[in-house]
Amino acid sequence: MNIQAPRGTYDVLPDQSAKWQEVEQKINNLCRLYQYKEIRTPIFEHTELFQRGVGDTTDIVQKEMYTFQDRGERSLTLRPEGTASVVRSYVENKLFGMPDQPVKLFYTGPMFRYERPQAGRMRQFVQFGVEAIGSKDPAIDAEVISLAMEVYRAVGLKQLRLVINSLGDTESRVAHKKALVTHFEPSINEFCSDCQTRLEKNPLRILDCKVDRQHPLMATAPSLADYLNEESQAYFDEVQAYLSSMDIEFVVDPNLVRGLDYYNHTAFEIMSDAEGFGAITTLAGGGRYNGLVEDLGGPESPGIGFAMSIERLLLALEMEKVEIGQSNNLEVYVVATDETTKKKAFAVVRDLRLNGISADMDFAGRKVKAQMKSADRKGAAFVVVIGETELESGKVALKEMATGEQQEMAFEEIAASLLKKKSLEE
Ligand code: HAM
């Protein structure tokens, strides 16, 4: 029997990993510019963290968690998202005591959700996320949103749509909740059993239901926008003003509720408008979670963040036909004609690498012609052929593959010559 990767998982093979590395590099660089520092939390956590942090009534907690008992009979869960873990760590490590609030953090790593796999929806996927904890300044909301947009811009995506909404503060939400219950209660029997539970526990979740999406009461449901109190509206206005000051375009969608319980005030999603995308067009999602730090045992520390999967980012690049990941191609392939010249080739390859130039050679006993083909396949920018004549004269021709141009030089000069060319290019 052949064993395959589990459903909803996949291997990143060498021809794809360069793209991942380039994306991650751009992310790391942007986070440095914006001064978000990396945090690495465990892949699994106590199940209770997600029940309390993400919320008991969410799809994630109810249907999608990979939960297991370890040998010590603790209930553990593979993290379905990063925010709960980061907030746990913020509380546990007393990061709220650091003088520079907000604490600005980012993470990149695998998350796990038992979902029905399809294009852009995996059971193991990699999220890049940021969390800014310890500030309720609308400017930080705008900064977080702009960082998300900047990641997509940096990789070359253009067809993006930023959708924002305000979920208001507790007072606004309580008023809206009441209105929702009044609206749905008389006909709740026509809704799925999940929605019936949601009516009691978290009626806002009903608007997010995939089963009852078409029910006529959905379209006429009271909108949160009509229940925002003055303070919440003022906060939302300021976030919008900051976004506009950066010339970031956005659409306000009062129906954007997001699928996790911890949100209030600002909520946002970034969608791809690229042609050919399947049903799932959301590239990133995030929002404010004032109160979550307190819920997990810390002092009042309002937070905001977002997460995006690298898988969906790569899918969007494919749809927009943007090529990335060419930066780690081979610079020099050294061809040897026999066993004696191979020894020299081996030394040349090592010397190039010590000088910071990527170099490779044949390790499969190929003839010269086949080595040339191999160099071509590997995308080598330059080729050096070492034969008996070259060994005797101490000189080789450095051939540039793109132009066919050859330049003769001593073995010792190859690295210096290439480094000079590189510095001229830069
Ligand atoms: P989320 O909306 O559940 O939010 O996920 C954020 C992003 O993760 C999605 O927009 C999508 O790019 C990606 N994603 C989610 N599920 C999958 C999947 N099954 N396969 C591939 N990609 C997926 C959160 O996770 C929040 N923690 C975001 C956040 C951070 N809010 C505040 N801070």
Coordinates of C-alpha atoms and ligand atoms in Angstrom, one line a residue:
M1 CA 0.0 0.0 0.0
N2 CA 1.3 3.4 -0.9
I3 CA 1.0 5.9 1.9
Q4 CA 0.0 9.4 0.9
A5 CA -0.1 12.7 2.6
P6 CA -3.2 13.1 4.7
R7 CA -6.3 14.8 3.1
G8 CA -6.0 18.5 3.1
T9 CA -2.2 18.5 3.5
Y10 CA 0.5 18.7 0.9
D11 CA 4.2 18.8 0.4
V12 CA 6.0 22.0 -0.7
L13 CA 8.4 20.6 -3.3
P14 CA 11.7 22.1 -4.2
D15 CA 10.2 23.8 -7.3
Q16 CA 7.8 25.7 -5.1
S17 CA 9.8 26.3 -2.0
A18 CA 11.7 29.3 -3.5
K19 CA 8.3 31.1 -3.7
W20 CA 7.7 30.4 -0.1
Q21 CA 11.1 31.6 0.9
E22 CA 10.7 34.8 -1.1
V23 CA 7.3 35.5 0.5
E24 CA 8.6 34.9 3.9
Q25 CA 11.6 37.1 3.3
K26 CA 9.4 39.9 2.2
I27 CA 7.2 39.4 5.2
N28 CA 10.2 39.5 7.6
N29 CA 11.5 42.6 5.9
L30 CA 8.2 44.4 6.1
C31 CA 7.8 43.5 9.8
R32 CA 11.2 44.9 10.4
L33 CA 10.2 48.2 8.7
Y34 CA 7.0 48.3 10.8
Q35 CA 8.8 47.1 13.9
Y36 CA 6.7 44.0 14.6
K37 CA 8.9 41.4 16.3
E38 CA 8.6 37.7 15.8
I39 CA 7.0 35.4 18.4
R40 CA 7.0 31.6 18.1
T41 CA 4.4 29.8 20.2
P42 CA 3.8 26.0 20.5
I43 CA 2.0 24.2 17.7
F44 CA -0.4 22.7 20.3
E45 CA -2.0 24.3 23.3
H46 CA -4.5 23.3 26.0
T47 CA -7.9 22.8 24.3
E48 CA -9.4 25.2 26.8
L49 CA -7.4 28.1 25.4
F50 CA -9.2 27.9 22.1
Q51 CA -12.6 27.2 23.7
R52 CA -12.2 30.4 25.7
G53 CA -10.2 32.4 23.3
V54 CA -11.7 31.7 19.9
G55 CA -15.2 31.0 21.3
D56 CA -17.4 28.0 22.1
T57 CA -20.0 28.9 19.4
T58 CA -17.6 29.3 16.5
D59 CA -17.3 26.7 13.7
I60 CA -13.6 26.4 14.5
V61 CA -14.2 25.2 18.0
Q62 CA -17.3 23.3 17.4
K63 CA -16.3 21.4 14.2
E64 CA -12.8 22.0 13.1
M65 CA -10.3 21.4 15.9
Y66 CA -7.7 18.6 15.9
T67 CA -8.1 17.7 19.6
F68 CA -6.4 14.8 21.2
Q69 CA -5.5 13.4 24.6
D70 CA -1.8 13.0 25.3
R71 CA -0.4 10.2 27.4
G72 CA -0.9 12.2 30.5
E73 CA -4.7 12.5 29.6
R74 CA -4.5 16.2 29.0
S75 CA -6.8 17.5 26.3
L76 CA -4.6 19.3 23.7
T77 CA -5.4 20.9 20.4
L78 CA -3.3 21.6 17.3
R79 CA -3.6 25.4 17.0
P80 CA -6.4 26.4 14.6
E81 CA -5.2 30.0 14.6
G82 CA -2.6 32.2 16.2
T83 CA -4.3 35.0 18.2
A84 CA -5.3 32.9 21.2
S85 CA -1.8 31.6 21.6
V86 CA -0.2 35.0 21.2
V87 CA -2.5 36.5 23.8
R88 CA -1.9 33.5 26.1
S89 CA 1.8 34.2 25.8
Y90 CA 1.4 37.9 26.3
V91 CA -0.4 37.2 29.6
E92 CA 1.8 34.3 30.7
N93 CA 5.0 36.1 30.1
K94 CA 3.7 39.4 31.4
L95 CA 4.4 41.3 28.2
F96 CA 1.8 43.8 29.4
G97 CA 4.5 45.0 31.8
M98 CA 6.9 46.0 29.1
P99 CA 7.3 49.8 28.9
D100 CA 6.7 50.0 25.2
Q101 CA 3.0 49.3 24.6
P102 CA 1.6 48.3 22.3
V103 CA 3.7 45.1 22.0
K104 CA 3.8 44.5 18.2
L105 CA 4.3 40.8 17.3
F106 CA 4.2 38.6 14.2
Y107 CA 4.2 34.9 13.5
T108 CA 4.5 32.6 10.5
G109 CA 3.6 29.0 11.0
P110 CA 1.3 26.0 10.4
M111 CA -2.3 26.1 11.6
F112 CA -4.8 23.1 11.6
R113 CA -8.5 23.1 10.9
Y114 CA -10.6 20.0 10.0
E115 CA -12.4 21.6 7.1
R116 CA -13.6 20.3 3.7
P117 CA -10.5 20.7 1.5
Q118 CA -10.8 22.7 -1.7
A119 CA -8.7 25.2 -3.6
G120 CA -7.3 27.6 -0.9
R121 CA -8.8 25.6 2.0
M122 CA -6.4 23.1 3.6
R123 CA -6.4 21.2 6.8
Q124 CA -2.8 22.3 7.5
F125 CA -2.0 25.7 6.2
V126 CA 0.5 28.4 7.0
Q127 CA -0.6 31.7 8.5
F128 CA 1.4 34.9 8.7
G129 CA -0.2 37.0 11.3
V130 CA 0.4 40.1 13.4
E131 CA -0.9 41.2 16.7
A132 CA -0.5 44.7 18.3
I133 CA -1.5 44.4 21.9
G134 CA -1.8 47.2 24.4
S135 CA -3.3 50.1 22.5
K136 CA -6.7 51.4 21.5
D137 CA -5.5 54.1 19.2
P138 CA -7.4 54.0 15.8
A139 CA -4.0 54.7 14.2
I140 CA -2.7 51.3 15.1
D141 CA -5.8 49.7 13.5
A142 CA -4.9 51.6 10.3
E143 CA -1.2 50.6 10.7
V144 CA -2.1 46.9 11.0
I145 CA -4.4 47.0 8.0
S146 CA -1.8 48.9 5.9
L147 CA 0.9 46.2 6.8
A148 CA -1.4 43.5 5.5
M149 CA -2.0 45.4 2.2
E150 CA 1.7 46.1 2.0
V151 CA 2.6 42.4 2.0
Y152 CA 0.4 41.8 -1.0
R153 CA 1.8 44.9 -2.8
A154 CA 5.3 43.7 -2.0
V155 CA 4.8 40.4 -3.8
G156 CA 3.2 42.1 -6.8
L157 CA -0.5 41.5 -6.3
K158 CA -2.8 44.3 -7.6
Q159 CA -6.4 43.0 -7.7
L160 CA -7.2 43.5 -4.1
R161 CA -10.3 44.7 -2.3
L162 CA -10.2 45.8 1.3
V163 CA -13.5 45.5 3.2
I164 CA -13.9 47.0 6.6
N165 CA -16.7 47.2 9.2
S166 CA -17.2 48.1 12.8
L167 CA -18.6 45.6 15.2
G168 CA -18.8 48.3 17.9
D169 CA -18.2 48.1 21.6
T170 CA -20.0 45.9 24.1
E171 CA -22.9 48.4 24.6
S172 CA -23.5 48.6 20.8
R173 CA -23.3 44.8 20.5
V174 CA -25.7 44.2 23.3
A175 CA -28.3 46.5 21.7
H176 CA -27.7 44.8 18.3
K177 CA -28.0 41.3 19.8
K178 CA -31.3 42.2 21.3
A179 CA -32.6 43.4 17.9
L180 CA -31.3 40.2 16.3
V181 CA -33.1 38.0 18.8
T182 CA -36.4 39.9 18.2
H183 CA -35.9 39.5 14.5
F184 CA -35.0 35.8 14.3
E185 CA -36.8 34.3 17.3
P186 CA -40.4 34.0 15.9
S187 CA -39.1 31.9 12.9
I188 CA -36.0 30.2 14.4
N189 CA -37.6 26.8 13.7
E190 CA -37.0 27.4 10.0
F191 CA -33.2 27.6 10.7
C192 CA -30.6 24.9 11.1
S193 CA -29.9 23.5 14.5
D194 CA -26.7 25.4 14.8
C195 CA -28.5 28.6 14.3
Q196 CA -31.0 27.6 17.0
T197 CA -28.2 27.3 19.4
R198 CA -26.6 30.5 18.1
L199 CA -29.8 32.4 18.8
E200 CA -29.2 31.9 22.5
K201 CA -25.5 32.0 22.7
N202 CA -24.4 34.3 20.0
P203 CA -27.1 35.5 17.5
L204 CA -24.5 37.5 15.5
R205 CA -23.1 34.1 14.3
I206 CA -26.4 33.4 12.5
L207 CA -25.5 36.0 9.9
D208 CA -22.4 34.0 9.2
C209 CA -24.3 30.7 8.7
K210 CA -23.4 28.8 5.5
V211 CA -26.6 26.7 5.6
D212 CA -29.2 29.3 5.9
R213 CA -27.6 31.9 3.8
Q214 CA -30.6 32.2 1.5
H215 CA -33.3 32.5 4.2
P216 CA -35.3 35.7 3.5
L217 CA -34.8 36.9 7.1
M218 CA -31.1 37.1 6.5
A219 CA -31.4 40.0 4.1
T220 CA -33.7 42.0 6.4
A221 CA -31.8 41.3 9.6
P222 CA -31.0 44.4 11.7
S223 CA -27.6 45.8 10.8
L224 CA -25.0 46.5 13.4
A225 CA -24.3 49.8 11.7
D226 CA -27.6 51.1 13.0
Y227 CA -26.7 50.2 16.6
L228 CA -23.2 51.6 16.9
N229 CA -23.1 54.1 19.8
E230 CA -21.4 57.4 19.4
E231 CA -18.1 56.3 20.7
S232 CA -17.9 53.3 18.5
Q233 CA -18.9 55.4 15.4
A234 CA -16.3 58.0 16.3
Y235 CA -13.6 55.3 16.6
F236 CA -14.6 53.8 13.2
D237 CA -14.6 57.2 11.6
E238 CA -11.0 57.8 12.8
V239 CA -9.8 54.4 11.5
Q240 CA -11.3 55.3 8.1
A241 CA -9.7 58.8 8.2
Y242 CA -6.2 57.2 8.9
L243 CA -6.7 54.7 6.0
S244 CA -7.6 57.6 3.7
S245 CA -4.6 59.5 4.8
M246 CA -2.5 56.6 3.4
D247 CA -4.5 56.6 0.2
I248 CA -5.7 53.0 1.0
E249 CA -8.9 52.3 -0.7
F250 CA -11.6 50.4 1.2
V251 CA -15.3 49.4 1.1
V252 CA -17.4 49.5 4.2
D253 CA -19.5 46.4 4.4
P254 CA -22.0 46.3 7.3
N255 CA -22.4 42.6 6.8
L256 CA -18.8 41.7 7.5
V257 CA -18.9 39.9 10.8
R258 CA -16.0 37.4 10.8
G259 CA -16.1 33.9 12.1
L260 CA -14.4 34.3 15.5
D261 CA -16.0 35.4 18.8
Y262 CA -13.3 37.8 20.1
Y263 CA -13.9 40.7 17.7
N264 CA -15.2 44.1 18.4
H265 CA -14.8 47.6 16.8
T266 CA -12.7 47.2 13.6
A267 CA -13.1 44.1 11.5
F268 CA -11.6 43.7 8.1
E269 CA -10.9 41.3 5.2
I270 CA -8.9 41.5 2.1
M271 CA -10.3 39.8 -0.9
S272 CA -8.9 39.0 -4.3
D273 CA -10.7 40.2 -7.4
A274 CA -8.5 38.2 -9.7
E275 CA -10.3 36.2 -12.3
G276 CA -10.3 32.4 -11.9
F277 CA -10.5 32.4 -8.1
G278 CA -12.9 29.7 -6.9
A279 CA -15.5 30.2 -4.2
I280 CA -13.0 31.4 -1.7
T281 CA -11.7 34.9 -2.4
T282 CA -10.7 36.0 1.2
L283 CA -7.0 36.4 1.4
A284 CA -6.7 37.8 4.9
G285 CA -8.9 38.6 7.8
G286 CA -8.5 40.4 11.1
G287 CA -9.8 42.8 13.6
R288 CA -9.8 44.3 17.1
Y289 CA -10.2 42.1 20.1
N290 CA -10.5 44.4 23.2
G291 CA -11.3 42.2 26.1
L292 CA -9.6 39.0 25.0
V293 CA -6.5 39.6 27.2
E294 CA -8.8 40.0 30.2
D295 CA -10.7 36.9 29.2
L296 CA -7.5 35.0 29.3
G297 CA -6.5 36.3 32.7
G298 CA -4.5 39.5 31.9
P299 CA -5.0 43.2 32.7
E300 CA -7.0 45.4 30.3
S301 CA -4.9 45.4 27.1
P302 CA -6.8 46.1 23.9
G303 CA -5.5 44.4 20.8
I304 CA -5.8 44.2 17.0
G305 CA -4.3 41.9 14.4
F306 CA -4.8 39.9 11.3
A307 CA -3.8 36.7 9.6
M308 CA -3.3 35.6 6.0
S309 CA -2.5 32.2 4.7
I310 CA 0.6 31.9 2.4
E311 CA -1.4 29.3 0.4
R312 CA -4.0 31.8 -0.6
L313 CA -1.4 34.4 -1.3
L314 CA 0.4 32.0 -3.7
L315 CA -3.0 31.1 -5.3
A316 CA -3.6 34.8 -5.9
L317 CA -0.2 35.2 -7.5
E318 CA -1.0 32.4 -9.8
M319 CA -4.4 33.9 -10.8
E320 CA -2.7 37.3 -11.4
K321 CA 0.1 35.5 -13.3
V322 CA 2.8 37.1 -11.1
E323 CA 6.1 35.1 -11.1
I324 CA 8.2 35.1 -7.9
G325 CA 10.9 32.9 -6.5
Q326 CA 13.6 33.2 -9.2
S327 CA 16.1 34.8 -6.9
N328 CA 17.9 31.6 -5.8
N329 CA 18.8 30.3 -9.2
L330 CA 22.2 28.8 -9.8
E331 CA 24.9 31.2 -10.7
V332 CA 27.7 29.0 -12.0
Y333 CA 27.8 25.4 -13.2
V334 CA 31.3 23.9 -13.5
V335 CA 31.7 21.2 -16.2
A336 CA 34.5 18.7 -15.9
T337 CA 35.6 16.5 -18.8
D338 CA 37.0 13.5 -16.9
E339 CA 38.1 12.3 -13.4
T340 CA 41.2 14.4 -13.3
T341 CA 39.5 17.7 -14.2
K342 CA 36.7 16.8 -11.9
K343 CA 39.0 17.3 -8.9
K344 CA 39.8 20.8 -10.1
A345 CA 36.1 21.4 -10.8
F346 CA 35.3 20.3 -7.2
A347 CA 37.9 22.8 -5.9
V348 CA 36.6 25.6 -8.1
V349 CA 33.0 25.0 -6.9
R350 CA 34.1 25.2 -3.3
D351 CA 36.1 28.4 -3.9
L352 CA 33.0 30.0 -5.5
R353 CA 30.8 29.0 -2.6
L354 CA 33.3 30.4 -0.1
N355 CA 33.0 33.7 -2.0
G356 CA 29.2 33.7 -1.7
I357 CA 28.5 32.6 -5.3
S358 CA 26.1 29.7 -5.8
A359 CA 27.9 26.9 -7.7
D360 CA 27.2 23.3 -8.6
M361 CA 28.6 20.5 -10.7
D362 CA 27.9 17.0 -11.8
F363 CA 27.7 14.1 -9.4
A364 CA 26.2 11.5 -11.7
G365 CA 29.0 10.7 -14.1
R366 CA 27.5 12.6 -17.0
K367 CA 29.3 13.2 -20.2
V368 CA 30.1 16.9 -21.1
K369 CA 27.1 17.3 -23.3
A370 CA 24.7 16.0 -20.6
Q371 CA 26.4 18.3 -18.0
M372 CA 25.7 21.3 -20.3
K373 CA 22.1 20.2 -20.5
S374 CA 22.0 19.9 -16.7
A375 CA 23.4 23.4 -16.3
D376 CA 20.7 24.7 -18.6
R377 CA 17.9 22.9 -16.6
K378 CA 19.3 24.4 -13.4
G379 CA 19.1 27.8 -15.0
A380 CA 22.8 28.5 -14.5
A381 CA 23.8 32.1 -15.4
F382 CA 27.4 31.1 -16.1
V383 CA 29.2 27.9 -17.2
V384 CA 32.9 27.1 -16.8
V385 CA 34.2 24.1 -18.7
I386 CA 37.4 22.5 -17.3
G387 CA 39.2 20.2 -19.7
E388 CA 42.8 19.1 -20.0
T389 CA 43.9 22.2 -21.9
E390 CA 42.4 24.4 -19.2
L391 CA 44.2 22.4 -16.5
E392 CA 47.5 22.8 -18.3
S393 CA 47.2 26.5 -19.1
G394 CA 45.6 27.5 -15.8
K395 CA 43.0 29.5 -17.8
V396 CA 39.3 28.9 -18.3
A397 CA 36.5 30.5 -20.3
L398 CA 33.6 31.9 -18.2
K399 CA 30.6 31.7 -20.4
E400 CA 27.5 33.8 -19.8
M401 CA 24.5 31.6 -20.8
A402 CA 22.1 34.4 -21.7
T403 CA 24.4 36.2 -24.2
G404 CA 26.8 33.4 -25.2
E405 CA 29.7 35.8 -24.4
Q406 CA 32.9 34.2 -23.2
Q407 CA 35.7 35.7 -21.1
E408 CA 39.0 34.0 -20.5
M409 CA 40.7 34.2 -17.1
A410 CA 42.8 32.4 -14.6
F411 CA 41.1 30.0 -12.2
E412 CA 41.8 32.3 -9.3
E413 CA 40.0 35.1 -11.1
I414 CA 36.6 33.5 -11.6
A415 CA 35.1 34.5 -8.2
A416 CA 36.5 38.1 -8.3
S417 CA 35.2 38.6 -11.8
L418 CA 31.7 37.3 -10.9
L419 CA 31.6 39.4 -7.7
K420 CA 32.5 42.4 -9.8
K421 CA 29.7 41.7 -12.3
K422 CA 27.2 41.3 -9.5
S423 CA 28.1 44.5 -7.8
L424 CA 27.8 46.3 -11.2
E425 CA 24.3 44.8 -11.5
E426 CA 23.2 46.0 -8.1
Ligands
HAM1 P1 -9.4 33.7 10.0 O1 -10.3 34.5 9.2 O2 -10.0 32.5 10.6 O3 -8.8 34.6 11.2 O4 -8.2 33.3 9.2 C1 -7.3 34.2 8.6 C2 -6.8 33.8 7.2 O5 -6.2 32.5 7.3 C3 -7.9 33.6 6.2 O6 -8.2 34.8 5.6 C4 -7.1 32.7 5.2 O7 -6.2 33.5 4.5 C5 -6.4 31.8 6.1 N1 -7.1 30.5 6.3 C6 -8.0 30.2 7.2 N2 -8.4 29.0 7.1 C7 -7.7 28.4 6.1 C8 -7.7 27.1 5.5 N3 -8.4 26.1 6.0 N4 -6.8 26.9 4.5 C9 -6.0 28.0 4.0 N5 -6.1 29.2 4.5 C10 -6.9 29.4 5.6 C11 -7.9 34.2 12.1 O8 -7.3 33.1 12.1 C12 -7.6 35.2 13.1 N6 -6.6 34.7 14.1 C13 -7.0 36.5 12.5 C14 -6.6 37.5 13.5 C15 -5.4 37.8 14.0 N7 -7.5 38.4 14.0 C16 -6.9 39.1 14.9 N8 -5.6 38.8 14.9

